[in-house]
Amino acid sequence: MPLTVIAKLKAKEGAEEQLYGACRALIAPTLAEEGCVNYDMHRSVEDPGLIMCYENWTTRPLWERHMQAPHLTGFSAATEGIVEVWELFLGEKVDGPQDS
């Protein structure tokens, strides 16, 4: 079953550019991973410290493998102490009723 992940990250005051750079560095290696359908990063136009990532994966196990990838563990180390909020939403797409 495909998995959608929406990640919300908020930098601590003064660390906005550091978090932004660390997040941007995840894009290319994540897109190259098996199972990654898309990995779209968005930076708020009103709050430069707020970043949302919208990801789709072919399966949850492949996303879980992504979370253990070297670029993700490196990201965690590089952003330790500068992230105020890090929330993950994991969901499966719900289709509407089908016409009979």
mmCIF file of C-alpha atoms in Angstrom:
data_model
loop_
_atom_site.group_PDB
_atom_site.id
_atom_site.type_symbol
_atom_site.label_atom_id
_atom_site.label_comp_id
_atom_site.label_asym_id
_atom_site.label_seq_id
_atom_site.Cartn_x
_atom_site.Cartn_y
_atom_site.Cartn_z
ATOM 1 C CA MET A 1 0.000 0.000 0.000
ATOM 2 C CA PRO A 2 1.418 3.425 -0.948
ATOM 3 C CA LEU A 3 2.312 5.800 1.885
ATOM 4 C CA THR A 4 2.113 9.595 2.019
ATOM 5 C CA VAL A 5 4.307 11.421 4.516
ATOM 6 C CA ILE A 6 3.978 15.084 5.421
ATOM 7 C CA ALA A 7 6.817 16.373 7.573
ATOM 8 C CA LYS A 8 6.629 19.715 9.366
ATOM 9 C CA LEU A 9 9.840 21.224 10.675
ATOM 10 C CA LYS A 10 10.206 24.523 12.487
ATOM 11 C CA ALA A 11 13.628 26.001 13.179
ATOM 12 C CA LYS A 12 14.499 27.603 16.468
ATOM 13 C CA GLU A 13 14.949 31.363 16.206
ATOM 14 C CA GLY A 14 18.236 32.195 14.495
ATOM 15 C CA ALA A 15 18.628 28.727 12.912
ATOM 16 C CA GLU A 16 16.318 29.214 9.930
ATOM 17 C CA GLU A 17 19.013 29.176 7.244
ATOM 18 C CA GLN A 18 20.860 26.254 8.832
ATOM 19 C CA LEU A 19 17.691 24.123 8.840
ATOM 20 C CA TYR A 20 16.803 25.220 5.307
ATOM 21 C CA GLY A 21 20.206 24.165 3.995
ATOM 22 C CA ALA A 22 20.083 20.816 5.787
ATOM 23 C CA CYS A 23 16.611 20.113 4.395
ATOM 24 C CA ARG A 24 17.594 21.064 0.838
ATOM 25 C CA ALA A 25 20.512 18.646 1.045
ATOM 26 C CA LEU A 26 18.021 15.780 1.534
ATOM 27 C CA ILE A 27 16.194 16.289 -1.759
ATOM 28 C CA ALA A 28 18.538 14.679 -4.305
ATOM 29 C CA PRO A 29 19.550 11.598 -2.281
ATOM 30 C CA THR A 30 15.956 10.962 -1.235
ATOM 31 C CA LEU A 31 14.644 11.195 -4.805
ATOM 32 C CA ALA A 32 17.246 8.588 -5.788
ATOM 33 C CA GLU A 33 15.991 6.080 -3.214
ATOM 34 C CA GLU A 34 14.024 2.982 -4.143
ATOM 35 C CA GLY A 35 10.327 3.526 -3.549
ATOM 36 C CA CYS A 36 10.386 7.343 -3.540
ATOM 37 C CA VAL A 37 7.626 8.587 -5.850
ATOM 38 C CA ASN A 38 8.105 12.260 -4.982
ATOM 39 C CA TYR A 39 9.811 14.352 -2.325
ATOM 40 C CA ASP A 40 8.647 17.952 -2.440
ATOM 41 C CA MET A 41 10.022 20.514 -0.007
ATOM 42 C CA HIS A 42 8.186 23.766 0.673
ATOM 43 C CA ARG A 43 9.414 26.761 2.659
ATOM 44 C CA SER A 44 6.808 29.098 4.111
ATOM 45 C CA VAL A 45 6.666 32.515 2.458
ATOM 46 C CA GLU A 46 5.497 34.003 5.769
ATOM 47 C CA ASP A 47 7.882 32.191 8.132
ATOM 48 C CA PRO A 48 11.291 31.222 6.657
ATOM 49 C CA GLY A 49 11.891 28.871 9.581
ATOM 50 C CA LEU A 50 8.899 26.676 8.693
ATOM 51 C CA ILE A 51 9.445 23.843 6.203
ATOM 52 C CA MET A 52 6.985 21.223 5.006
ATOM 53 C CA CYS A 53 7.951 18.153 3.019
ATOM 54 C CA TYR A 54 5.362 16.211 1.055
ATOM 55 C CA GLU A 55 6.486 12.702 0.185
ATOM 56 C CA ASN A 56 4.940 9.686 -1.490
ATOM 57 C CA TRP A 57 6.430 6.211 -1.183
ATOM 58 C CA THR A 58 5.448 2.988 -2.902
ATOM 59 C CA THR A 59 5.405 1.133 0.451
ATOM 60 C CA ARG A 60 5.825 1.895 4.139
ATOM 61 C CA PRO A 61 8.802 -0.500 4.519
ATOM 62 C CA LEU A 62 10.718 1.455 1.846
ATOM 63 C CA TRP A 63 9.969 4.719 3.678
ATOM 64 C CA GLU A 64 11.133 3.113 6.930
ATOM 65 C CA ARG A 65 14.380 2.147 5.182
ATOM 66 C CA HIS A 66 14.684 5.787 4.035
ATOM 67 C CA MET A 67 14.456 6.915 7.662
ATOM 68 C CA GLN A 68 17.571 4.805 8.422
ATOM 69 C CA ALA A 69 19.525 6.012 5.356
ATOM 70 C CA PRO A 70 22.867 7.742 5.972
ATOM 71 C CA HIS A 71 21.617 11.106 4.667
ATOM 72 C CA LEU A 72 18.715 11.002 7.167
ATOM 73 C CA THR A 73 20.846 10.025 10.133
ATOM 74 C CA GLY A 74 23.330 12.732 9.098
ATOM 75 C CA PHE A 75 20.459 15.228 8.892
ATOM 76 C CA SER A 76 19.391 14.356 12.436
ATOM 77 C CA ALA A 77 22.922 14.926 13.711
ATOM 78 C CA ALA A 78 23.343 18.179 11.733
ATOM 79 C CA THR A 79 20.078 19.650 13.007
ATOM 80 C CA GLU A 80 20.286 18.529 16.633
ATOM 81 C CA GLY A 81 19.355 21.425 18.881
ATOM 82 C CA ILE A 82 18.068 23.719 16.107
ATOM 83 C CA VAL A 83 14.645 22.191 15.460
ATOM 84 C CA GLU A 84 11.761 23.443 17.586
ATOM 85 C CA VAL A 85 9.101 21.247 15.929
ATOM 86 C CA TRP A 86 9.445 18.033 13.922
ATOM 87 C CA GLU A 87 6.091 16.400 13.225
ATOM 88 C CA LEU A 88 5.380 13.524 10.857
ATOM 89 C CA PHE A 89 2.009 12.657 9.378
ATOM 90 C CA LEU A 90 1.792 9.174 7.847
ATOM 91 C CA GLY A 91 -1.275 8.453 5.741
ATOM 92 C CA GLU A 92 -2.817 6.288 3.095
ATOM 93 C CA LYS A 93 -4.830 7.892 0.312
ATOM 94 C CA VAL A 94 -8.576 7.579 0.673
ATOM 95 C CA ASP A 95 -10.549 7.352 -2.548
ATOM 96 C CA GLY A 96 -14.065 8.715 -2.818
ATOM 97 C CA PRO A 97 -17.102 6.571 -3.526
ATOM 98 C CA GLN A 98 -17.161 4.952 -6.943
ATOM 99 C CA ASP A 99 -20.089 5.411 -9.313
ATOM 100 C CA SER A 100 -21.917 2.146 -9.963
#
